[in-house]
Amino acid sequence: MPDIARSAAPPSAFTRGTQRMLTVLRVTAYSMAICFMTVMVLRGVWTTRDQLEAEAERSIRSADAAITGMYATGAADTAQAGRVLRALAPPHVDLRLATAPDGKPAARTNPNGETGGQRIGQHRFVIASVDHQGIWIEAIRMNVPYILFVLALGLPTVAIFLYMGWLVNRPALQLLAFAQASGDAVRVPPDLPRIWQSVLARLRQLREQQRQMQAFLDNAPFGMIFFNANGRVAMMNHSAAASFDQSPDTMLGKDLRFFAPFFPNAGDQGSQLFMRTLAQGVQETLETKFNSATGEVRDVQITSFPVQDPDGKMEMVGVFVVDVTEEKRTKSKLEESRSQLIAFFDNLPTSIYLKRVDHEVVFVSRHLAEQYGKRSEDMIGQHEYDLHVEAMKPYLQMMDAHILSTGEAILLEGDHLQFNRRELVSRFPVFNDEGQITHIGGMNFDIDERAKAQAALQESKALVEAFIQHAPNPMALMDPKGRYVMVNDSAAGFYGETPESLIALGAEAINARFPQAKEVITPMFARVCKKREFEQVSTYFELPSGELREFSFSLFPILDAEGNLAYIGNISHDITEERQARAALMASRDALHQSEKLAALGSLLAGVSHELNNPLAAVIGQAALLSEDLEDTEHADRIAKIKRAADRCARIVQSFLAMARQKAPEYRSVDINDQVRAAAELTEYQMRAANVALELHLAGDLPPIKADPDQLHQVIVNLLTNARQALEDKHGDRVIAITSSVRENEIRLSIADNGKGIDAATRDRLFDPFFTTKAAGQGTGIGLSYSLGIIQAHGGTITVEDAATPAAVGTVFVITLPIETSTDKSTAPASVQTAKAKGRALIIDDEEDVAETLADMLARMGMSTTMAVGGMAGQAAMAGGAAFDLVLSDIRMPDCDGPTLYAWMTRNRPDLTSRIAFVTGDTLSGIAADFLDETRCPVLEKPFTPAALRELVAAMLPDRLLQS
């Protein structure tokens, strides 16, 4: 933008012209003053002279008249006339008598001012001699006071003009030249009168302000443009010119059309803005987009204002062009920040408010508004005191008065009289930029909640400390220099110290118990301090007893609130047993693998056994019937062999099923000798193959015991199998002896072998889970622990004893079980075995041989039977309403299984649901087991015997259908 000073006329020309004008005016004034004084003096002297001349004329006339009169009367003589003339003569006039030669009056003026007078008589004349120069002198003498008065008035005025010329005009012109000078032409006027020093100081200040304003305009961050009345650029600062990629000089003279491409969104609004400002002399503002020369689009605010000349005429239009892009962004961010701040305050669980000093509420947080049962916007604008109960107003007024008078915040604790609770109240002043209090803010904190939180914090801290102190793992806390500041009881216990005494020992003594401290722990501590990361290693720790224990040793950083390293935490864990357990687990996995193979084998055996049940049922049943038919014949012995072989197969199958079953124990009255015989029969082949002689020494008439026969059978089989395996390496006779006996109130069963025996160390761990002395792949280590659990569950014991005589070798396993104290009512009386029955029975089975066998057995008992092959045939037999006293049905049938048939009977023949029993070999099936548990129907397991069938019939038929 051009210099402000240079925008006016050249200062030197203006000053010289003004100086010439002032000189002319000063000379004119001086001349006029002198002329005026001269005229005034001359006028006074001239008037006085005229008055003296007139007085002389009158004196002459008076003298002439007097002398004439004297001579006319003849009373006068020359002497007397001379005296009269002398008396009548005024100053500067000489009167005398003269005689004319011709006798005529003559009047003349001589060089001395004499004037001829009137003829007196015939020869006499009055001669008047007037001294005009004297009159002038007298006039001047008489006007000396006046002259002095005029001079007294005029000369000071001239002197004042001269002084003012020195005091005012010259300094004013010098100061004017100083004020209008620019650049190198600026020179401070020398030797100015004192009265102008303040003006000079002010001019210097104005020039400095002008310089600052010029610098401000040249360096202003916003554009300034001045248009003349024709719409052309008259002045422009650097900021505005740079926006158009121009300089201020090159922009001079540009018209409004030049700017149109840079403001495409403004259209004609820019021109209209200029015209309205020029015509109406009002300020206007327009916001629009500005396309800069660099191609960047900015938001600008254009403000036009009128510039008038001294006469009030519109001379120019000034324009401010302010880039408001960042301002709009800032406002947007500020509004966003304000919204976030309000949202933050609204979601704080604290009452927050802000009011003006006149107590008008301007902000209320949502939490506070909810306490009053209002909305925040409903409380804004109200007088704060009107929101509270009357009893609170004096306290509020006191706090506000203190804040307004001292400018200090207030923090106090007290009871809120309106909400009846304890609060911590903070009330504080809000100042503006001038340091004046404009608002009063406040925050109310619920002390009850804080107290609860503090109590919870203390409790949490106490819990953490208690947890650390009572934790089973050693815990410690060290500072970054490695000094121990806290250890718990567990850590101190490993040293045989208390926490206090252990800390007193110091880090060197504490770390000395770790043999690998220098190689492992010290470098690890340095790494954790440097990297601030968790680390864990396994190392050894020496107990006071000298025993080495393996520890998992971990270090972790603990940072303070500023993120600086405050402590190093340590947690250790004795993993000695864990390592051992892990090794045992590896062994157990092998054992589990073996167990899984056994389970798979058991499932296979169970499947095979189930498939054998149906044909075995027919074989055993028919053999039993033939045994009865051919009793006392030559074929009886042959039939007995068939029956024994079939019974043996049946027992083997039952043993397989018992081993494969997964069910809860079912305790009933059991003869232990029967379980021994069954186990011996099951293992008979293996014994013969291993050349082991099995000797049974079973006492007769043993009292029954309360036991689960399947579990007891498995225990005896496990012990026999172990005994057989213990004899595999023995040379010579191999003998296993089983002996049963009664001692006091318990049954004693011993299983002895003549092997090499068991040493004391092995005997101590013999019943530990997964412990085995067998080679890998030959034992699981679970047989004896499983057997011990079963026997203990039955209230008995299982122990290992030495051989009976010192010379004998081998191992004796002894089982003791309590004798049953009550008689099992489920035991069938002897008469049942020979009981006869009458009535009608329906037999349903998909295996026709099994159905016929059941029919033959029931017919031998005296009952009439109806056979139905398959479930659908059974439904057909019952659908007609036929009466049956007993229904025997298989469970697994292809066309209609047992559950489906039972459901049909429940709907169509409910009278028969209490008379049905199921004959099945599928008790391993989960579906079948669940079905039988739910219905509680009697079950006859395949393969069955006539005796088992008689017990079932005796249990189900009413007494009227039974015959002894």
mmCIF file of C-alpha atoms in Angstrom, residues 344-646:
data_model
loop_
_atom_site.group_PDB
_atom_site.id
_atom_site.type_symbol
_atom_site.label_atom_id
_atom_site.label_comp_id
_atom_site.label_asym_id
_atom_site.label_seq_id
_atom_site.Cartn_x
_atom_site.Cartn_y
_atom_site.Cartn_z
ATOM 1 C CA PHE A 344 -18.440 -34.276 29.618
ATOM 2 C CA PHE A 345 -19.968 -32.127 32.365
ATOM 3 C CA ASP A 346 -23.406 -33.643 31.771
ATOM 4 C CA ASN A 347 -22.057 -37.134 32.219
ATOM 5 C CA LEU A 348 -19.988 -36.358 35.287
ATOM 6 C CA PRO A 349 -21.590 -37.724 38.458
ATOM 7 C CA THR A 350 -21.054 -34.276 39.980
ATOM 8 C CA SER A 351 -23.309 -31.233 40.280
ATOM 9 C CA ILE A 352 -21.811 -28.388 38.203
ATOM 10 C CA TYR A 353 -23.250 -24.910 37.576
ATOM 11 C CA LEU A 354 -22.216 -21.472 36.368
ATOM 12 C CA LYS A 355 -23.958 -18.146 36.994
ATOM 13 C CA ARG A 356 -23.353 -14.460 36.353
ATOM 14 C CA VAL A 357 -22.489 -12.089 39.156
ATOM 15 C CA ASP A 358 -26.150 -11.026 39.120
ATOM 16 C CA HIS A 359 -26.901 -14.701 40.031
ATOM 17 C CA GLU A 360 -28.558 -15.562 36.709
ATOM 18 C CA VAL A 361 -27.824 -19.229 35.943
ATOM 19 C CA VAL A 362 -26.109 -19.776 32.573
ATOM 20 C CA PHE A 363 -25.135 -23.460 32.821
ATOM 21 C CA VAL A 364 -26.411 -26.456 34.781
ATOM 22 C CA SER A 365 -25.119 -30.002 34.399
ATOM 23 C CA ARG A 366 -27.585 -32.775 33.784
ATOM 24 C CA HIS A 367 -26.704 -34.432 37.090
ATOM 25 C CA LEU A 368 -27.612 -31.285 39.046
ATOM 26 C CA ALA A 369 -30.817 -30.724 37.061
ATOM 27 C CA GLU A 370 -31.942 -34.283 37.764
ATOM 28 C CA GLN A 371 -31.462 -33.685 41.480
ATOM 29 C CA TYR A 372 -33.933 -30.813 41.268
ATOM 30 C CA GLY A 373 -36.306 -32.839 39.098
ATOM 31 C CA LYS A 374 -35.915 -30.409 36.191
ATOM 32 C CA ARG A 375 -34.294 -30.106 32.823
ATOM 33 C CA SER A 376 -31.086 -28.125 32.432
ATOM 34 C CA GLU A 377 -32.623 -25.708 29.947
ATOM 35 C CA ASP A 378 -35.499 -24.980 32.351
ATOM 36 C CA MET A 379 -33.050 -23.880 35.072
ATOM 37 C CA ILE A 380 -30.946 -21.637 32.808
ATOM 38 C CA GLY A 381 -31.918 -17.987 33.146
ATOM 39 C CA GLN A 382 -33.344 -18.339 36.653
ATOM 40 C CA HIS A 383 -31.998 -16.637 39.757
ATOM 41 C CA GLU A 384 -29.905 -19.177 41.600
ATOM 42 C CA TYR A 385 -31.342 -18.330 45.004
ATOM 43 C CA ASP A 386 -34.862 -19.092 43.717
ATOM 44 C CA LEU A 387 -33.833 -22.707 43.112
ATOM 45 C CA HIS A 388 -33.029 -23.392 46.766
ATOM 46 C CA VAL A 389 -35.033 -23.571 49.944
ATOM 47 C CA GLU A 390 -35.173 -20.435 52.059
ATOM 48 C CA ALA A 391 -32.842 -21.812 54.715
ATOM 49 C CA MET A 392 -29.956 -22.077 52.223
ATOM 50 C CA LYS A 393 -30.044 -18.490 50.916
ATOM 51 C CA PRO A 394 -28.035 -16.891 53.781
ATOM 52 C CA TYR A 395 -25.210 -19.369 53.247
ATOM 53 C CA LEU A 396 -25.225 -18.808 49.496
ATOM 54 C CA GLN A 397 -25.208 -15.037 49.938
ATOM 55 C CA MET A 398 -22.329 -15.262 52.399
ATOM 56 C CA MET A 399 -20.243 -17.374 50.021
ATOM 57 C CA ASP A 400 -20.965 -15.125 47.024
ATOM 58 C CA ALA A 401 -20.133 -11.984 49.015
ATOM 59 C CA HIS A 402 -16.801 -13.500 50.036
ATOM 60 C CA ILE A 403 -15.948 -14.471 46.457
ATOM 61 C CA LEU A 404 -16.899 -11.070 45.009
ATOM 62 C CA SER A 405 -15.002 -9.142 47.683
ATOM 63 C CA THR A 406 -11.820 -11.239 47.817
ATOM 64 C CA GLY A 407 -11.745 -12.993 44.448
ATOM 65 C CA GLU A 408 -10.892 -16.207 46.271
ATOM 66 C CA ALA A 409 -12.469 -19.630 45.828
ATOM 67 C CA ILE A 410 -14.301 -21.393 48.646
ATOM 68 C CA LEU A 411 -14.017 -25.062 49.504
ATOM 69 C CA LEU A 412 -16.050 -26.315 52.416
ATOM 70 C CA GLU A 413 -17.838 -29.383 53.642
ATOM 71 C CA GLY A 414 -21.339 -29.324 55.020
ATOM 72 C CA ASP A 415 -24.869 -30.644 55.035
ATOM 73 C CA HIS A 416 -27.057 -29.861 52.067
ATOM 74 C CA LEU A 417 -30.228 -28.569 53.684
ATOM 75 C CA GLN A 418 -32.352 -29.276 50.626
ATOM 76 C CA PHE A 419 -31.245 -32.824 49.879
ATOM 77 C CA ASN A 420 -30.283 -33.820 53.441
ATOM 78 C CA ARG A 421 -26.843 -35.193 52.660
ATOM 79 C CA ARG A 422 -23.206 -34.387 53.232
ATOM 80 C CA GLU A 423 -21.495 -32.543 50.395
ATOM 81 C CA LEU A 424 -18.143 -31.040 49.543
ATOM 82 C CA VAL A 425 -18.906 -27.631 48.008
ATOM 83 C CA SER A 426 -16.499 -25.783 45.728
ATOM 84 C CA ARG A 427 -17.461 -22.248 44.709
ATOM 85 C CA PHE A 428 -15.034 -20.148 42.660
ATOM 86 C CA PRO A 429 -14.795 -16.885 40.684
ATOM 87 C CA VAL A 430 -14.397 -16.684 36.901
ATOM 88 C CA PHE A 431 -12.368 -13.698 35.644
ATOM 89 C CA ASN A 432 -12.302 -11.996 32.257
ATOM 90 C CA ASP A 433 -9.178 -10.711 30.508
ATOM 91 C CA GLU A 434 -9.296 -7.492 32.522
ATOM 92 C CA GLY A 435 -9.246 -9.395 35.777
ATOM 93 C CA GLN A 436 -12.871 -8.654 36.587
ATOM 94 C CA ILE A 437 -15.162 -11.287 38.063
ATOM 95 C CA THR A 438 -17.872 -12.016 35.516
ATOM 96 C CA HIS A 439 -19.194 -15.374 36.682
ATOM 97 C CA ILE A 440 -19.304 -17.617 39.724
ATOM 98 C CA GLY A 441 -18.967 -21.352 39.210
ATOM 99 C CA GLY A 442 -19.640 -24.197 41.554
ATOM 100 C CA MET A 443 -19.239 -27.943 41.957
ATOM 101 C CA ASN A 444 -20.946 -30.068 44.598
ATOM 102 C CA PHE A 445 -19.536 -33.480 45.477
ATOM 103 C CA ASP A 446 -21.485 -36.124 47.348
ATOM 104 C CA ILE A 447 -19.295 -36.899 50.369
ATOM 105 C CA ASP A 448 -21.286 -40.019 51.209
ATOM 106 C CA GLU A 449 -20.341 -41.626 47.924
ATOM 107 C CA ARG A 450 -16.746 -40.500 48.317
ATOM 108 C CA ALA A 451 -16.608 -41.961 51.808
ATOM 109 C CA LYS A 452 -17.969 -45.214 50.483
ATOM 110 C CA ALA A 453 -15.427 -45.134 47.691
ATOM 111 C CA GLN A 454 -12.628 -44.411 50.151
ATOM 112 C CA ALA A 455 -13.802 -47.216 52.371
ATOM 113 C CA ALA A 456 -13.970 -49.503 49.355
ATOM 114 C CA LEU A 457 -10.484 -48.365 48.353
ATOM 115 C CA GLN A 458 -9.145 -49.053 51.818
ATOM 116 C CA GLU A 459 -10.887 -52.394 51.815
ATOM 117 C CA SER A 460 -9.497 -53.173 48.374
ATOM 118 C CA LYS A 461 -6.033 -52.140 49.523
ATOM 119 C CA ALA A 462 -6.396 -54.263 52.620
ATOM 120 C CA LEU A 463 -7.606 -57.172 50.521
ATOM 121 C CA VAL A 464 -4.685 -56.801 48.146
ATOM 122 C CA GLU A 465 -2.247 -56.607 51.034
ATOM 123 C CA ALA A 466 -3.917 -59.562 52.708
ATOM 124 C CA PHE A 467 -3.866 -61.449 49.438
ATOM 125 C CA ILE A 468 -0.183 -60.710 48.945
ATOM 126 C CA GLN A 469 0.742 -61.501 52.542
ATOM 127 C CA HIS A 470 -1.250 -64.720 52.600
ATOM 128 C CA ALA A 471 -0.599 -65.785 49.043
ATOM 129 C CA PRO A 472 0.905 -69.277 48.845
ATOM 130 C CA ASN A 473 3.475 -68.045 46.353
ATOM 131 C CA PRO A 474 6.506 -65.994 47.410
ATOM 132 C CA MET A 475 6.045 -62.332 46.446
ATOM 133 C CA ALA A 476 8.445 -59.414 46.790
ATOM 134 C CA LEU A 477 8.805 -55.771 45.825
ATOM 135 C CA MET A 478 12.147 -54.133 44.977
ATOM 136 C CA ASP A 479 13.168 -50.592 44.102
ATOM 137 C CA PRO A 480 15.038 -49.940 40.826
ATOM 138 C CA LYS A 481 18.343 -50.349 42.700
ATOM 139 C CA GLY A 482 17.449 -53.901 43.677
ATOM 140 C CA ARG A 483 16.714 -53.229 47.336
ATOM 141 C CA TYR A 484 13.860 -55.228 48.789
ATOM 142 C CA VAL A 485 11.074 -53.043 50.215
ATOM 143 C CA MET A 486 8.391 -55.710 50.746
ATOM 144 C CA VAL A 487 8.218 -59.481 50.997
ATOM 145 C CA ASN A 488 5.229 -61.588 51.955
ATOM 146 C CA ASP A 489 5.026 -64.337 54.567
ATOM 147 C CA SER A 490 5.402 -67.076 51.993
ATOM 148 C CA ALA A 491 8.683 -65.640 50.703
ATOM 149 C CA ALA A 492 9.994 -65.163 54.225
ATOM 150 C CA GLY A 493 8.963 -68.717 55.125
ATOM 151 C CA PHE A 494 11.245 -70.196 52.475
ATOM 152 C CA TYR A 495 14.150 -68.458 54.240
ATOM 153 C CA GLY A 496 12.938 -69.367 57.727
ATOM 154 C CA GLU A 497 12.582 -65.648 58.504
ATOM 155 C CA THR A 498 9.871 -63.061 59.084
ATOM 156 C CA PRO A 499 9.227 -60.449 56.355
ATOM 157 C CA GLU A 500 10.897 -57.774 58.468
ATOM 158 C CA SER A 501 13.973 -59.826 59.287
ATOM 159 C CA LEU A 502 14.308 -60.988 55.683
ATOM 160 C CA ILE A 503 14.289 -57.396 54.378
ATOM 161 C CA ALA A 504 16.892 -56.526 57.007
ATOM 162 C CA LEU A 505 19.215 -59.220 55.596
ATOM 163 C CA GLY A 506 19.478 -57.282 52.341
ATOM 164 C CA ALA A 507 19.353 -58.198 48.673
ATOM 165 C CA GLU A 508 22.747 -59.902 48.631
ATOM 166 C CA ALA A 509 21.781 -62.364 51.346
ATOM 167 C CA ILE A 510 18.367 -62.941 49.778
ATOM 168 C CA ASN A 511 19.771 -63.632 46.324
ATOM 169 C CA ALA A 512 22.507 -65.852 47.740
ATOM 170 C CA ARG A 513 19.962 -68.660 48.068
ATOM 171 C CA PHE A 514 19.672 -68.772 44.293
ATOM 172 C CA PRO A 515 22.698 -70.695 42.936
ATOM 173 C CA GLN A 516 22.146 -69.088 39.514
ATOM 174 C CA ALA A 517 21.659 -65.536 40.815
ATOM 175 C CA LYS A 518 24.657 -64.011 39.010
ATOM 176 C CA GLU A 519 24.082 -65.915 35.777
ATOM 177 C CA VAL A 520 20.282 -65.615 35.606
ATOM 178 C CA ILE A 521 18.591 -63.299 38.120
ATOM 179 C CA THR A 522 20.955 -60.275 38.071
ATOM 180 C CA PRO A 523 20.981 -59.926 34.236
ATOM 181 C CA MET A 524 17.233 -60.527 34.197
ATOM 182 C CA PHE A 525 16.694 -57.706 36.738
ATOM 183 C CA ALA A 526 18.762 -55.319 34.593
ATOM 184 C CA ARG A 527 16.774 -56.214 31.463
ATOM 185 C CA VAL A 528 13.418 -55.656 33.164
ATOM 186 C CA CYS A 529 14.579 -52.251 34.458
ATOM 187 C CA LYS A 530 15.740 -51.259 30.989
ATOM 188 C CA LYS A 531 13.022 -52.727 28.760
ATOM 189 C CA ARG A 532 10.205 -52.517 31.337
ATOM 190 C CA GLU A 533 8.846 -55.841 30.195
ATOM 191 C CA PHE A 534 7.777 -58.952 32.066
ATOM 192 C CA GLU A 535 10.297 -61.795 32.180
ATOM 193 C CA GLN A 536 10.119 -65.281 33.650
ATOM 194 C CA VAL A 537 12.750 -67.975 34.071
ATOM 195 C CA SER A 538 13.112 -71.296 35.813
ATOM 196 C CA THR A 539 15.891 -71.469 38.369
ATOM 197 C CA TYR A 540 16.813 -73.290 41.561
ATOM 198 C CA PHE A 541 16.429 -72.189 45.168
ATOM 199 C CA GLU A 542 18.249 -73.692 48.135
ATOM 200 C CA LEU A 543 16.126 -74.258 51.246
ATOM 201 C CA PRO A 544 17.666 -73.787 54.691
ATOM 202 C CA SER A 545 17.776 -77.600 54.861
ATOM 203 C CA GLY A 546 20.025 -77.673 51.821
ATOM 204 C CA GLU A 547 17.339 -79.126 49.526
ATOM 205 C CA LEU A 548 17.262 -77.675 46.033
ATOM 206 C CA ARG A 549 13.813 -76.746 44.744
ATOM 207 C CA GLU A 550 12.992 -75.669 41.215
ATOM 208 C CA PHE A 551 11.283 -72.266 41.076
ATOM 209 C CA SER A 552 9.491 -70.304 38.376
ATOM 210 C CA PHE A 553 10.974 -66.832 39.000
ATOM 211 C CA SER A 554 9.258 -63.826 37.355
ATOM 212 C CA LEU A 555 10.037 -60.096 37.412
ATOM 213 C CA PHE A 556 7.771 -57.313 36.145
ATOM 214 C CA PRO A 557 7.952 -53.485 36.145
ATOM 215 C CA ILE A 558 5.613 -51.290 38.224
ATOM 216 C CA LEU A 559 5.283 -47.730 36.918
ATOM 217 C CA ASP A 560 4.113 -44.634 38.757
ATOM 218 C CA ALA A 561 1.463 -42.200 37.518
ATOM 219 C CA GLU A 562 4.014 -40.378 35.321
ATOM 220 C CA GLY A 563 5.169 -43.594 33.686
ATOM 221 C CA ASN A 564 8.458 -43.761 35.542
ATOM 222 C CA LEU A 565 9.813 -47.021 36.920
ATOM 223 C CA ALA A 566 8.859 -47.143 40.600
ATOM 224 C CA TYR A 567 9.298 -50.758 41.629
ATOM 225 C CA ILE A 568 10.127 -54.207 40.328
ATOM 226 C CA GLY A 569 7.683 -56.899 41.350
ATOM 227 C CA ASN A 570 8.642 -60.504 41.873
ATOM 228 C CA ILE A 571 6.469 -63.597 42.031
ATOM 229 C CA SER A 572 8.001 -67.016 42.497
ATOM 230 C CA HIS A 573 6.418 -70.412 42.373
ATOM 231 C CA ASP A 574 7.792 -73.723 43.538
ATOM 232 C CA ILE A 575 7.349 -75.924 40.477
ATOM 233 C CA THR A 576 9.209 -78.939 41.812
ATOM 234 C CA GLU A 577 6.012 -80.960 42.321
ATOM 235 C CA GLU A 578 4.600 -79.487 39.141
ATOM 236 C CA ARG A 579 7.577 -80.776 37.185
ATOM 237 C CA GLN A 580 7.154 -84.137 38.811
ATOM 238 C CA ALA A 581 3.436 -84.059 38.127
ATOM 239 C CA ARG A 582 4.162 -83.155 34.537
ATOM 240 C CA ALA A 583 6.401 -86.154 34.241
ATOM 241 C CA ALA A 584 3.694 -88.232 35.847
ATOM 242 C CA LEU A 585 1.198 -86.720 33.442
ATOM 243 C CA MET A 586 3.301 -87.853 30.531
ATOM 244 C CA ALA A 587 3.234 -91.307 32.018
ATOM 245 C CA SER A 588 -0.498 -90.996 32.611
ATOM 246 C CA ARG A 589 -1.002 -90.094 28.997
ATOM 247 C CA ASP A 590 0.570 -93.366 28.064
ATOM 248 C CA ALA A 591 -1.596 -95.037 30.674
ATOM 249 C CA LEU A 592 -4.642 -93.236 29.347
ATOM 250 C CA HIS A 593 -3.771 -94.411 25.902
ATOM 251 C CA GLN A 594 -3.682 -97.924 27.229
ATOM 252 C CA SER A 595 -6.941 -97.283 29.076
ATOM 253 C CA GLU A 596 -8.538 -96.041 25.888
ATOM 254 C CA LYS A 597 -7.413 -99.181 24.138
ATOM 255 C CA LEU A 598 -8.907 -101.218 26.947
ATOM 256 C CA ALA A 599 -12.127 -99.198 26.733
ATOM 257 C CA ALA A 600 -12.247 -99.805 22.995
ATOM 258 C CA LEU A 601 -11.597 -103.468 23.612
ATOM 259 C CA GLY A 602 -14.330 -103.488 26.258
ATOM 260 C CA SER A 603 -16.754 -101.883 23.816
ATOM 261 C CA LEU A 604 -15.835 -104.497 21.253
ATOM 262 C CA LEU A 605 -16.347 -107.261 23.818
ATOM 263 C CA ALA A 606 -19.657 -105.740 24.835
ATOM 264 C CA GLY A 607 -20.777 -105.697 21.220
ATOM 265 C CA VAL A 608 -19.682 -109.279 20.705
ATOM 266 C CA SER A 609 -21.344 -110.297 23.961
ATOM 267 C CA HIS A 610 -24.602 -108.665 22.922
ATOM 268 C CA GLU A 611 -24.590 -110.497 19.631
ATOM 269 C CA LEU A 612 -24.002 -113.761 21.498
ATOM 270 C CA ASN A 613 -26.830 -113.180 23.973
ATOM 271 C CA ASN A 614 -29.704 -114.201 21.719
ATOM 272 C CA PRO A 615 -28.270 -117.532 20.535
ATOM 273 C CA LEU A 616 -26.910 -118.239 24.030
ATOM 274 C CA ALA A 617 -30.334 -117.586 25.478
ATOM 275 C CA ALA A 618 -31.822 -120.218 23.160
ATOM 276 C CA VAL A 619 -28.994 -122.689 23.816
ATOM 277 C CA ILE A 620 -29.058 -122.324 27.615
ATOM 278 C CA GLY A 621 -32.832 -122.371 27.768
ATOM 279 C CA GLN A 622 -33.211 -125.420 25.588
ATOM 280 C CA ALA A 623 -30.360 -127.190 27.388
ATOM 281 C CA ALA A 624 -32.087 -126.587 30.706
ATOM 282 C CA LEU A 625 -35.331 -127.959 29.319
ATOM 283 C CA LEU A 626 -33.587 -130.995 27.874
ATOM 284 C CA SER A 627 -31.851 -131.536 31.192
ATOM 285 C CA GLU A 628 -35.230 -131.783 32.857
ATOM 286 C CA ASP A 629 -36.634 -134.021 30.117
ATOM 287 C CA LEU A 630 -33.719 -136.439 29.987
ATOM 288 C CA GLU A 631 -33.023 -136.635 33.684
ATOM 289 C CA ASP A 632 -32.084 -140.220 34.753
ATOM 290 C CA THR A 633 -31.541 -141.264 31.120
ATOM 291 C CA GLU A 634 -28.428 -142.253 29.248
ATOM 292 C CA HIS A 635 -28.413 -138.787 27.662
ATOM 293 C CA ALA A 636 -28.484 -136.878 30.932
ATOM 294 C CA ASP A 637 -24.709 -136.701 31.234
ATOM 295 C CA ARG A 638 -24.317 -135.480 27.685
ATOM 296 C CA ILE A 639 -26.983 -132.818 28.196
ATOM 297 C CA ALA A 640 -25.273 -131.768 31.447
ATOM 298 C CA LYS A 641 -22.020 -131.185 29.532
ATOM 299 C CA ILE A 642 -23.862 -129.075 26.975
ATOM 300 C CA LYS A 643 -25.532 -127.143 29.783
ATOM 301 C CA ARG A 644 -22.233 -126.554 31.625
ATOM 302 C CA ALA A 645 -20.536 -125.310 28.485
ATOM 303 C CA ALA A 646 -23.469 -123.013 27.700
#
